PDB file of C-alpha atoms in Angstrom:
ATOM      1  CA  UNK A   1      -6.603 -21.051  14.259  1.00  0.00           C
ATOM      2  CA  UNK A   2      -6.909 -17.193  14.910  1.00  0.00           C
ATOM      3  CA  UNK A   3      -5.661 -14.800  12.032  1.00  0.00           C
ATOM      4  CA  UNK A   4      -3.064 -12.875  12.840  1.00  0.00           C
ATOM      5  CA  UNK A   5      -3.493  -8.943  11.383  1.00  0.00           C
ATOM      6  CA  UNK A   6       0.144  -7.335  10.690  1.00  0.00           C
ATOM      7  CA  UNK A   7      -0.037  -3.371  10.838  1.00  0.00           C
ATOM      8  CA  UNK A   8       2.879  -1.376   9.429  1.00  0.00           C
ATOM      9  CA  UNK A   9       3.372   2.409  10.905  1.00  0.00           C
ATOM     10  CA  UNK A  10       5.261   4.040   7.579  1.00  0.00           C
ATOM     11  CA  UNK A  11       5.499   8.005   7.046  1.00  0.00           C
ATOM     12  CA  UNK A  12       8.489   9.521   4.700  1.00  0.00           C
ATOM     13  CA  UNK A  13       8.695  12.166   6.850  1.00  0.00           C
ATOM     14  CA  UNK A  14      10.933  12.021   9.426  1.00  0.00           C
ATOM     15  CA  UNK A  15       9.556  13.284  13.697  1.00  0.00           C
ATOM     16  CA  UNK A  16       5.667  12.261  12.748  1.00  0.00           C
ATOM     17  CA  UNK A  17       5.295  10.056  15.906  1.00  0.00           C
ATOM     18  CA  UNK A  18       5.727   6.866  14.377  1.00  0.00           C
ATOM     19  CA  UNK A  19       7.660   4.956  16.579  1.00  0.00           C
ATOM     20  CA  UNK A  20       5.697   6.592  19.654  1.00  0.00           C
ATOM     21  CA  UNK A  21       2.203   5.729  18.138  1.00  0.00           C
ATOM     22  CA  UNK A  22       3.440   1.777  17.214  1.00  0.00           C
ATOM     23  CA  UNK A  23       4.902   1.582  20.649  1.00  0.00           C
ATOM     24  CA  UNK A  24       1.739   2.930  23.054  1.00  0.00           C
ATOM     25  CA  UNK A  25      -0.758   1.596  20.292  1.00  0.00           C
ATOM     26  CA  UNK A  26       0.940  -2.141  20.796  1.00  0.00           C
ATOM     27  CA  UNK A  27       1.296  -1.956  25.153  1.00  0.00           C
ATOM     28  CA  UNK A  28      -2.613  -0.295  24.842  1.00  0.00           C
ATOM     29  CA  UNK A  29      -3.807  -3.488  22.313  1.00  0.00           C
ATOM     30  CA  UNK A  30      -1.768  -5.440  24.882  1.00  0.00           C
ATOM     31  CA  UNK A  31      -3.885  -3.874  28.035  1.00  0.00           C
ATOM     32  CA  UNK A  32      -7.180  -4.755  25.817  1.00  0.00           C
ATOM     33  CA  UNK A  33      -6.433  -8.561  26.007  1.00  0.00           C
ATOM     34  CA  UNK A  34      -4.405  -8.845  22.784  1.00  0.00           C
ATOM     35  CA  UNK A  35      -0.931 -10.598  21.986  1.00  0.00           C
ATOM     36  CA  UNK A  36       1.257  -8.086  20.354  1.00  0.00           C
ATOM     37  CA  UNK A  37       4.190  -8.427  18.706  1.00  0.00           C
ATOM     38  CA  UNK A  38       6.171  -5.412  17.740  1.00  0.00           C
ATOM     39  CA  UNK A  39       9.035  -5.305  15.370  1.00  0.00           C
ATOM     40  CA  UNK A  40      11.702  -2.737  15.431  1.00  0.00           C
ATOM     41  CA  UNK A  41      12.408  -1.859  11.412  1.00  0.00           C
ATOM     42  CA  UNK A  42      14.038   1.431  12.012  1.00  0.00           C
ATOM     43  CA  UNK A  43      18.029   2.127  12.535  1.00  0.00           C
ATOM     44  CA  UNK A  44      17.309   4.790  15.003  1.00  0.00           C
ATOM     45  CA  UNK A  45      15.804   2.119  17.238  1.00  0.00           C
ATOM     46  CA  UNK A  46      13.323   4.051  18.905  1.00  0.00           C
ATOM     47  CA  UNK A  47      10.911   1.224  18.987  1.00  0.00           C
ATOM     48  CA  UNK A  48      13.072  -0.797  21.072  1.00  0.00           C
ATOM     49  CA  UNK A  49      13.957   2.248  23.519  1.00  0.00           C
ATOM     50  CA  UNK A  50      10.494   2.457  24.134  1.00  0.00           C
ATOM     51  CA  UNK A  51      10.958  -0.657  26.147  1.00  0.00           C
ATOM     52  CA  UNK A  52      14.670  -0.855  27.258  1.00  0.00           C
ATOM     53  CA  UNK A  53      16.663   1.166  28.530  1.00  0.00           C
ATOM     54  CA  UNK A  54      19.508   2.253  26.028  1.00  0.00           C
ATOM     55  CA  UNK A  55      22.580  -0.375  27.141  1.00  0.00           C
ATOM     56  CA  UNK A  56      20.384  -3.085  26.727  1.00  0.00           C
ATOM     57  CA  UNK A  57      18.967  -2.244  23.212  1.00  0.00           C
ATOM     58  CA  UNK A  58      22.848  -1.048  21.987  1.00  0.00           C
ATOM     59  CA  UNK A  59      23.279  -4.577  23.201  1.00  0.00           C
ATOM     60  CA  UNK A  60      20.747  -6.759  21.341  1.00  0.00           C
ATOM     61  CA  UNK A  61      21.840  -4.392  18.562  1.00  0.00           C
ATOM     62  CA  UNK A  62      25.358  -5.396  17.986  1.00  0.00           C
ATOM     63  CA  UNK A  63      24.424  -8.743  18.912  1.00  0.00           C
ATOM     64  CA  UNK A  64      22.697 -11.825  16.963  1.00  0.00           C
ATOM     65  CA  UNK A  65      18.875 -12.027  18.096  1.00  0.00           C
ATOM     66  CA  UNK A  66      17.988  -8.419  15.908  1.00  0.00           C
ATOM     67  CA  UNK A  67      16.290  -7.853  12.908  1.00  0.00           C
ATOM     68  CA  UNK A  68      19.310  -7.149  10.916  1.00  0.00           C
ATOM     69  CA  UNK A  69      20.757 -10.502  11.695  1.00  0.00           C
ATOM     70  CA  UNK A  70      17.437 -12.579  10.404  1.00  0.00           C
ATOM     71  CA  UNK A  71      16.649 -10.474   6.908  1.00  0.00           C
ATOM     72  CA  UNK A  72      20.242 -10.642   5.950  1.00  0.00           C
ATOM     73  CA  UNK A  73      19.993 -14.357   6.299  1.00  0.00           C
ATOM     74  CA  UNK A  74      16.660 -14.772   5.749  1.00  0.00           C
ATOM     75  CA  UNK A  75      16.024 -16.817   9.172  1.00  0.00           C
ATOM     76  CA  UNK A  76      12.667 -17.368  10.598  1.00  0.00           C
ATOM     77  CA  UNK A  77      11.829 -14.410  12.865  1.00  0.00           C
ATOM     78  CA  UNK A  78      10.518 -17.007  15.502  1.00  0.00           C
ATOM     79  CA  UNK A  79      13.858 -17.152  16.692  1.00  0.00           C
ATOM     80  CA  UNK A  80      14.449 -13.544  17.093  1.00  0.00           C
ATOM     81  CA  UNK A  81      11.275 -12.833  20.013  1.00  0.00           C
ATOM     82  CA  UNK A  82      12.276 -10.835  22.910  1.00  0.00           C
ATOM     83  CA  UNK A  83       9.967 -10.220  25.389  1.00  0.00           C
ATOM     84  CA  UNK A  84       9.170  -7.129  26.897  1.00  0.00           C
ATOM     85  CA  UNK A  85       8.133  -7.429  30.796  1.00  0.00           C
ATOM     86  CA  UNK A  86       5.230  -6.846  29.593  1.00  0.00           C
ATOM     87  CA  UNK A  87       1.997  -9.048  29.707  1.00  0.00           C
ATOM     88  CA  UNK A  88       1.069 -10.308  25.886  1.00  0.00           C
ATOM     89  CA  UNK A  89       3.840  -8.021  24.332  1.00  0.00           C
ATOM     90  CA  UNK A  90       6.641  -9.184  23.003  1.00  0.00           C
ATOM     91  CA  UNK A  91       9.735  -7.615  20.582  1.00  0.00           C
ATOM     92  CA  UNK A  92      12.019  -8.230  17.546  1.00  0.00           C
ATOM     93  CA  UNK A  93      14.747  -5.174  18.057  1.00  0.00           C
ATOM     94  CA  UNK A  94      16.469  -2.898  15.226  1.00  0.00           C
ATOM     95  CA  UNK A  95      20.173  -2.697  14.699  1.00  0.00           C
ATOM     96  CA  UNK A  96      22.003   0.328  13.620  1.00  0.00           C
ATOM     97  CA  UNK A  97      23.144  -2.100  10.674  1.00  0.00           C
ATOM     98  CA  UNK A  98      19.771  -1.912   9.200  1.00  0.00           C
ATOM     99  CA  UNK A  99      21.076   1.489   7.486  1.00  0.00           C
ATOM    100  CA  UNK A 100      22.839  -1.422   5.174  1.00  0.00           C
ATOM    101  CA  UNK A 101      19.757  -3.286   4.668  1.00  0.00           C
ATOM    102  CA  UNK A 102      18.801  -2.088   0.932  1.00  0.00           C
ATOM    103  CA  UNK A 103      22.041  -3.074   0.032  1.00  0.00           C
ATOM    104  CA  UNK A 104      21.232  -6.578   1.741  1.00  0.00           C
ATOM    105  CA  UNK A 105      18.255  -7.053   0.081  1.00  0.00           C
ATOM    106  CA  UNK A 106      19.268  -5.611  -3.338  1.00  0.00           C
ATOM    107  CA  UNK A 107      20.493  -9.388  -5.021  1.00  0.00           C
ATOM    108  CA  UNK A 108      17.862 -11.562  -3.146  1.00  0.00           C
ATOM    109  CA  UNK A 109      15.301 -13.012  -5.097  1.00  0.00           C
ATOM    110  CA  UNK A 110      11.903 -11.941  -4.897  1.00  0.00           C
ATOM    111  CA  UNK A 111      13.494  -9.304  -2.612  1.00  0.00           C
ATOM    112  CA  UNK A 112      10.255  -7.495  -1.896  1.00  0.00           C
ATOM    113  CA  UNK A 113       8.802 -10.264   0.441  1.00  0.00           C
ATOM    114  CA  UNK A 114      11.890 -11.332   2.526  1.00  0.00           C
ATOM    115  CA  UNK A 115      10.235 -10.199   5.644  1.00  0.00           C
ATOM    116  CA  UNK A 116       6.854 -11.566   4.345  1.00  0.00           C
ATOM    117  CA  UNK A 117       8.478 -14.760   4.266  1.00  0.00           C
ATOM    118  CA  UNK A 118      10.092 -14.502   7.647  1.00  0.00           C
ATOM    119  CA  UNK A 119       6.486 -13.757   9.574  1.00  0.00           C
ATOM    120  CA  UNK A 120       5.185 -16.883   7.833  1.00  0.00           C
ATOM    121  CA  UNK A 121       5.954 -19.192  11.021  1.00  0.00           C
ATOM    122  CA  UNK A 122       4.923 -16.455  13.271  1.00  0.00           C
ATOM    123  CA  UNK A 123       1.761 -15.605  11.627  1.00  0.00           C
ATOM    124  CA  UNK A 124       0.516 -19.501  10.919  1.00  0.00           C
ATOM    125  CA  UNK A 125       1.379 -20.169  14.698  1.00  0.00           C
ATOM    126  CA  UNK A 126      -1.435 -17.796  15.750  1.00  0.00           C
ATOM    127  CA  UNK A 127       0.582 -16.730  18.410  1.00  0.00           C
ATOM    128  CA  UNK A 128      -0.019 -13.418  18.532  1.00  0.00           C
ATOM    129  CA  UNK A 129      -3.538 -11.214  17.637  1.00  0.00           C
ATOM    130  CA  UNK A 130      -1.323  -8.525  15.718  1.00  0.00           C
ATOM    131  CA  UNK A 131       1.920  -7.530  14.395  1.00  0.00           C
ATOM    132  CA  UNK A 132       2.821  -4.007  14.772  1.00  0.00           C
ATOM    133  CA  UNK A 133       6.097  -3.094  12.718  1.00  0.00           C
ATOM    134  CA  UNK A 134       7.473   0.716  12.802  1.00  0.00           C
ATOM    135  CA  UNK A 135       8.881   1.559   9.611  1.00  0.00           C
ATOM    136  CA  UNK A 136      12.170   3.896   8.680  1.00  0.00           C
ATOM    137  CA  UNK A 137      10.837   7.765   7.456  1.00  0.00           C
ATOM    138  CA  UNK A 138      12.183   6.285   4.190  1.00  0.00           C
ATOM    139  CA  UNK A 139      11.481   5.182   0.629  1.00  0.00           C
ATOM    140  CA  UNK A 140      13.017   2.515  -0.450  1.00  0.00           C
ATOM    141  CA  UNK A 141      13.063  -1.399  -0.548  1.00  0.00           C
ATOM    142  CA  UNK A 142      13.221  -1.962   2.643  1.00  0.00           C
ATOM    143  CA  UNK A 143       9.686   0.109   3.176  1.00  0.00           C
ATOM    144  CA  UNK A 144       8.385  -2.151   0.439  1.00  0.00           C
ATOM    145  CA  UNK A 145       9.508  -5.128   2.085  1.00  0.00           C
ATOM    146  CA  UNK A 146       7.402  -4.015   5.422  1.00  0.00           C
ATOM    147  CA  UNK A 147       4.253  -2.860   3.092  1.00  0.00           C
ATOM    148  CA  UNK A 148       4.485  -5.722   1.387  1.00  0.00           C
ATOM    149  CA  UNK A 149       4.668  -7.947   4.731  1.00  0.00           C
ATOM    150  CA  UNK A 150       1.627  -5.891   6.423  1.00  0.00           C
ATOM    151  CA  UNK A 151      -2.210  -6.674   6.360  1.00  0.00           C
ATOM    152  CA  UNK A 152      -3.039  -2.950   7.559  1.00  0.00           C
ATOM    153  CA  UNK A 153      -1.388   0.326   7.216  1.00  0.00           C
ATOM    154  CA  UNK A 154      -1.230   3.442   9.693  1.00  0.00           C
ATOM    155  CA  UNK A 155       0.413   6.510   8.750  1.00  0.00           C
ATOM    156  CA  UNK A 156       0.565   9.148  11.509  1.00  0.00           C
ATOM    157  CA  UNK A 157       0.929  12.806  10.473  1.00  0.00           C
ATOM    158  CA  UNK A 158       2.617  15.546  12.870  1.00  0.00           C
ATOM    159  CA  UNK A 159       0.044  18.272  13.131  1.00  0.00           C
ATOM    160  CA  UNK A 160       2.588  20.720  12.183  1.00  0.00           C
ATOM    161  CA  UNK A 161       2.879  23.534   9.199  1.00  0.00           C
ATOM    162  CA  UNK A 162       5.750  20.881   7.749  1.00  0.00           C
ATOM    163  CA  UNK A 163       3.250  17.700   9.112  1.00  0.00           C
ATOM    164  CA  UNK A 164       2.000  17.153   5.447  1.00  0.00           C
ATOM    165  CA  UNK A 165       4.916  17.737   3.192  1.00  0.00           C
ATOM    166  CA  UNK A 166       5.771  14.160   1.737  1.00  0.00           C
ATOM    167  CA  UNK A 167       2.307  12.735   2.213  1.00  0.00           C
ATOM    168  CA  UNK A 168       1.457  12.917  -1.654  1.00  0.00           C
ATOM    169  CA  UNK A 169       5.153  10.764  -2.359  1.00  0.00           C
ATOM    170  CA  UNK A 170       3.681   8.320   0.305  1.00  0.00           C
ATOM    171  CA  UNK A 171       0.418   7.686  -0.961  1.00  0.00           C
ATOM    172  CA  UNK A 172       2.121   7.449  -4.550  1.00  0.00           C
ATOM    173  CA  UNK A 173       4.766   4.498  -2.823  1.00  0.00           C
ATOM    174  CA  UNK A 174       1.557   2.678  -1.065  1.00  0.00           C
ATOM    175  CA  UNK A 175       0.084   2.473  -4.771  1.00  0.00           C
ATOM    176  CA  UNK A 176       3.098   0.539  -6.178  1.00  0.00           C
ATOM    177  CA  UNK A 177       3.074  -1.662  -3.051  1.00  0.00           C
ATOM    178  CA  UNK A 178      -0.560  -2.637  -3.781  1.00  0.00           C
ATOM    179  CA  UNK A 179       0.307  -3.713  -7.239  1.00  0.00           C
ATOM    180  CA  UNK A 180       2.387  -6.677  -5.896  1.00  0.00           C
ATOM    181  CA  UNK A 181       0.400  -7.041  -2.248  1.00  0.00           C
ATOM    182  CA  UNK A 182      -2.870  -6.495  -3.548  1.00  0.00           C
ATOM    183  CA  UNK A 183      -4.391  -7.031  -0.031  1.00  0.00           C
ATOM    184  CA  UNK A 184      -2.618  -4.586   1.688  1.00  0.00           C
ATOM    185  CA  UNK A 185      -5.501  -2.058   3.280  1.00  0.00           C
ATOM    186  CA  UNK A 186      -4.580   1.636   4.690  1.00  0.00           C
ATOM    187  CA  UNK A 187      -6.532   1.466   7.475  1.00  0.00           C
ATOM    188  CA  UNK A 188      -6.234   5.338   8.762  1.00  0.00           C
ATOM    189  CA  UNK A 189      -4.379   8.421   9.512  1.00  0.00           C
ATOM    190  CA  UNK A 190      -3.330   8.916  12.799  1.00  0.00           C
ATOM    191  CA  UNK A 191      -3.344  12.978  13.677  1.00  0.00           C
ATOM    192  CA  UNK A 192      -0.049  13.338  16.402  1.00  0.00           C
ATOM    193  CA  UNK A 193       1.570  16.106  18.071  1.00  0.00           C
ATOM    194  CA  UNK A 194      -1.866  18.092  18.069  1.00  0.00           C
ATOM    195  CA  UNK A 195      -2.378  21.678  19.551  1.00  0.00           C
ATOM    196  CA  UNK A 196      -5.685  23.181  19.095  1.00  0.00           C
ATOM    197  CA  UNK A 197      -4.753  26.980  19.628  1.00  0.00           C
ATOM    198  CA  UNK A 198      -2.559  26.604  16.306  1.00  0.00           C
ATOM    199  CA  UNK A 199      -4.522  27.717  13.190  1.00  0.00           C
ATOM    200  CA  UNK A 200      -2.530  25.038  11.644  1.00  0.00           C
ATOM    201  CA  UNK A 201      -4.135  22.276  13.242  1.00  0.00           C
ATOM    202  CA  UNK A 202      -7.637  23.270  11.511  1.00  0.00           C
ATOM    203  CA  UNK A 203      -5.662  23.247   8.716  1.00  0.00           C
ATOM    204  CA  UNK A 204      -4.343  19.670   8.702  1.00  0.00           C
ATOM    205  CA  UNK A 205      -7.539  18.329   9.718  1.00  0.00           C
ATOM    206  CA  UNK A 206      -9.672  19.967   6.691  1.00  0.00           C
ATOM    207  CA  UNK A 207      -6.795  18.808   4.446  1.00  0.00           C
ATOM    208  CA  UNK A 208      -6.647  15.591   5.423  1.00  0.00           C
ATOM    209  CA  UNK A 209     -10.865  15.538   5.194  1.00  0.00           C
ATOM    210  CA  UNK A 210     -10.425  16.298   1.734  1.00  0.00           C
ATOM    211  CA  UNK A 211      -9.087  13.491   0.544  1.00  0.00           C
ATOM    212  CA  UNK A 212     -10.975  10.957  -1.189  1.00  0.00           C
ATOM    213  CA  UNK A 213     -11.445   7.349   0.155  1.00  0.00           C
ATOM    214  CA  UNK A 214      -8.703   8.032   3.882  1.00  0.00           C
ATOM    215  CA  UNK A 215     -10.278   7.528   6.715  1.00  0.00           C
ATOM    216  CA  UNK A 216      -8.685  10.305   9.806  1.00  0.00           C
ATOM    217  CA  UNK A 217      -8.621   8.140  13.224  1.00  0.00           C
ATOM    218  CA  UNK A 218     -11.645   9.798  15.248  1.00  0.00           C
ATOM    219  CA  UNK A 219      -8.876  10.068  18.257  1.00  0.00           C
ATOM    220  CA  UNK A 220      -6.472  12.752  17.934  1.00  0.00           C
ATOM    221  CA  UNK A 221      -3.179  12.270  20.246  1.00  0.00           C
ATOM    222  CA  UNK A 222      -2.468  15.984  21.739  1.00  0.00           C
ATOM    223  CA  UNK A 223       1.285  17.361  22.711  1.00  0.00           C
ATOM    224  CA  UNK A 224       1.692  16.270  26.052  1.00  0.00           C
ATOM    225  CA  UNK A 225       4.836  16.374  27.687  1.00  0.00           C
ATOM    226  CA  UNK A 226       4.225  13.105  29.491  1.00  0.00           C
ATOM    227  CA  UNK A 227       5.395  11.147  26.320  1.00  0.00           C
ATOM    228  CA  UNK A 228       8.369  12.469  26.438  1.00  0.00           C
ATOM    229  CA  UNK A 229       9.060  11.347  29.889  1.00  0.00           C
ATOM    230  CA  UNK A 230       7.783   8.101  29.206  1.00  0.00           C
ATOM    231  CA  UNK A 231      10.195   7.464  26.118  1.00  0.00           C
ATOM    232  CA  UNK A 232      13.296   9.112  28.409  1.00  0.00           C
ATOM    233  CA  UNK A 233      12.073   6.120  30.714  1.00  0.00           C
ATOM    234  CA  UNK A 234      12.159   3.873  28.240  1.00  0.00           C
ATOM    235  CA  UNK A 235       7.879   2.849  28.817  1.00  0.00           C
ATOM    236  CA  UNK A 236       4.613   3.366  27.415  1.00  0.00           C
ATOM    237  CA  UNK A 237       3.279   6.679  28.533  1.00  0.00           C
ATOM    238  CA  UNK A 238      -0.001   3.955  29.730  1.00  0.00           C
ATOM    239  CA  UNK A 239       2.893   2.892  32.327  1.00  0.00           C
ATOM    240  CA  UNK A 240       4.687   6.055  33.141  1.00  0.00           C
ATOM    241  CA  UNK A 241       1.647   8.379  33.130  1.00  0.00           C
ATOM    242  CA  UNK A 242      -1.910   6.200  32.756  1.00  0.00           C
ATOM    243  CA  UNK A 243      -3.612   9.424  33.865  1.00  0.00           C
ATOM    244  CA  UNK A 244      -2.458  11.573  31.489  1.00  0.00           C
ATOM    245  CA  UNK A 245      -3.876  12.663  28.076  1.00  0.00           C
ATOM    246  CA  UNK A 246      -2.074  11.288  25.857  1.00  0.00           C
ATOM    247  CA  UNK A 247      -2.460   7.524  27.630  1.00  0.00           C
ATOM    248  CA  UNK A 248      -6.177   8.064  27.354  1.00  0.00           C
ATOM    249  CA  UNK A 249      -5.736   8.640  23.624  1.00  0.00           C
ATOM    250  CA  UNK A 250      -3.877   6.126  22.566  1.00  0.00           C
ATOM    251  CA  UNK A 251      -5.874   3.690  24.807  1.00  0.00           C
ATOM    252  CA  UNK A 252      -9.042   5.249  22.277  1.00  0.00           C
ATOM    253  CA  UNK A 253      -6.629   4.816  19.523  1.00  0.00           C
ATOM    254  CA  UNK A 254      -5.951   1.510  20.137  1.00  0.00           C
ATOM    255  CA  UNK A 255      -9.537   0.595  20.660  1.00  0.00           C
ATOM    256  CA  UNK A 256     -10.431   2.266  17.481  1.00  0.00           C
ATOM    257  CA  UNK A 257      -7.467   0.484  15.612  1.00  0.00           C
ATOM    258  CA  UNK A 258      -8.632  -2.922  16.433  1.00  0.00           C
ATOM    259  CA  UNK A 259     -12.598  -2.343  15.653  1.00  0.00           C
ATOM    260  CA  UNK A 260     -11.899  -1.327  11.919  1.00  0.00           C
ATOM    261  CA  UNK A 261      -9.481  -4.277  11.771  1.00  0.00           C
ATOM    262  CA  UNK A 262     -12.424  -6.518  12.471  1.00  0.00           C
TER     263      UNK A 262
END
């Protein structure tokens, strides 16, 4: 049986291209031969977006196959799969009612693995090569349950004067999720939003160099106004645009994602 390798995309900070990088990272892993399974753990459900248009997810959102529905009753997330149209990608969607979900968890036992729990099936099945799961700009137990839940973790930083503030709170958050999942690994940073004329893109890059044992992704993803057509057409820029930058990068990305995981 294969091993299934979950990656969590978590950043406090709030406009860091999270759910973009989970979302073009997964179809591009998905393009390389992989099965991917993406899970929506954000209220803003931009994850799901990415691959409906916005009836549909406001739809699966207020309805019963969502993530809200299986951690409040702690339900096997087999049952919640949606597939995307696209080849060897497949979905769990957000609800807005995951804004409740630390108040969910908060009287569960052992309320830091729910969702670890919930994977189990999927992850013994070997269904699926890897797990990609975007994560609220939070910190909180719900973040722990994800961290906790994840093999690998990505954080992607905005290339932006503001693109490190937080950073420090969530490298302090990762260390009290490796106390209780020891084998939780952060993989990389992923460097978003780049523009190379800014002085402040030097800047995050020799910042982020400095620090001790965090490995910076090789493959920067550049401002590119083709992602935000993509998400206002509800694809992976790889499908709206494959010839623009930003599709090459994360195709690089992706490629670069899966080599350290092996």
């Amino acid at each position: 049986m294969k091993k299934t390798t979950t990656i969590c995309f978590c950043n406090n900070k709030g406009g860091s291209g999270k759910s973009t990088s989970c979302s073009n990272v997964g179809y591009a892993m998905s393009l390389l031969g992989y099965r991917v399974l993406l899970i929506d753990g954000d209220m803003q459900l931009n994850l799901s977006l990415s691959f409906f248009g916005e009836e549909r997810v406001l739809e699966m959102a207020k309805g019963e196959k969502n993530l809200y529905v299986a951690m409040k009753n702690q339900q096997d997330l087999r049952e919640f799969i949606v597939p995307t149209g696209y080849d060897r990608l497949d979905i769990i969607p957000s609800s807005t009612l995951m804004s409740s979900i630390e108040y969910e968890l908060f009287a569960k036992w052992q309320r830091e693995f729910i969702l670890k729990k919930a994977l189990r099936g999927i992850k013994e099945s070997g269904v699926y090569d890897f797990i990609l799961i975007d994560a609220p700009p939070t910190l909180g137990g719900w973040v722990m349950n994800i961290l906790c839940a994840s093999d690998k973790m990505v954080i992607p930083v905005e290339s932006s004067p503001w693109g490190l503030f937080g950073l420090a709170n969530m490298f302090e958050f990762l260390s009290g999720a490796e106390e209780i999942a020891p084998e939780l690994e952060l993989l990389g940073i992923a460097v978003t939003k780049v523009d190379e004329r800014k002085n402040y893109f030097r800047q995050t890059i020799e910042t982020l160099k400095e620090l001790e044992d965090v490995k910076v992704f090789e493959n920067y993803i550049h401002v590119d106004s083709a992602i935000e057509w993509a998400q206002d057409d509800s694809s992976p820029v790889l499908v709206y645009k494959k010839s623009s930058r930003s599709a090459k990068e994360y195709y690089e990305l992706a490629k670069e994602v899966v080599t350290l995981c092996q």
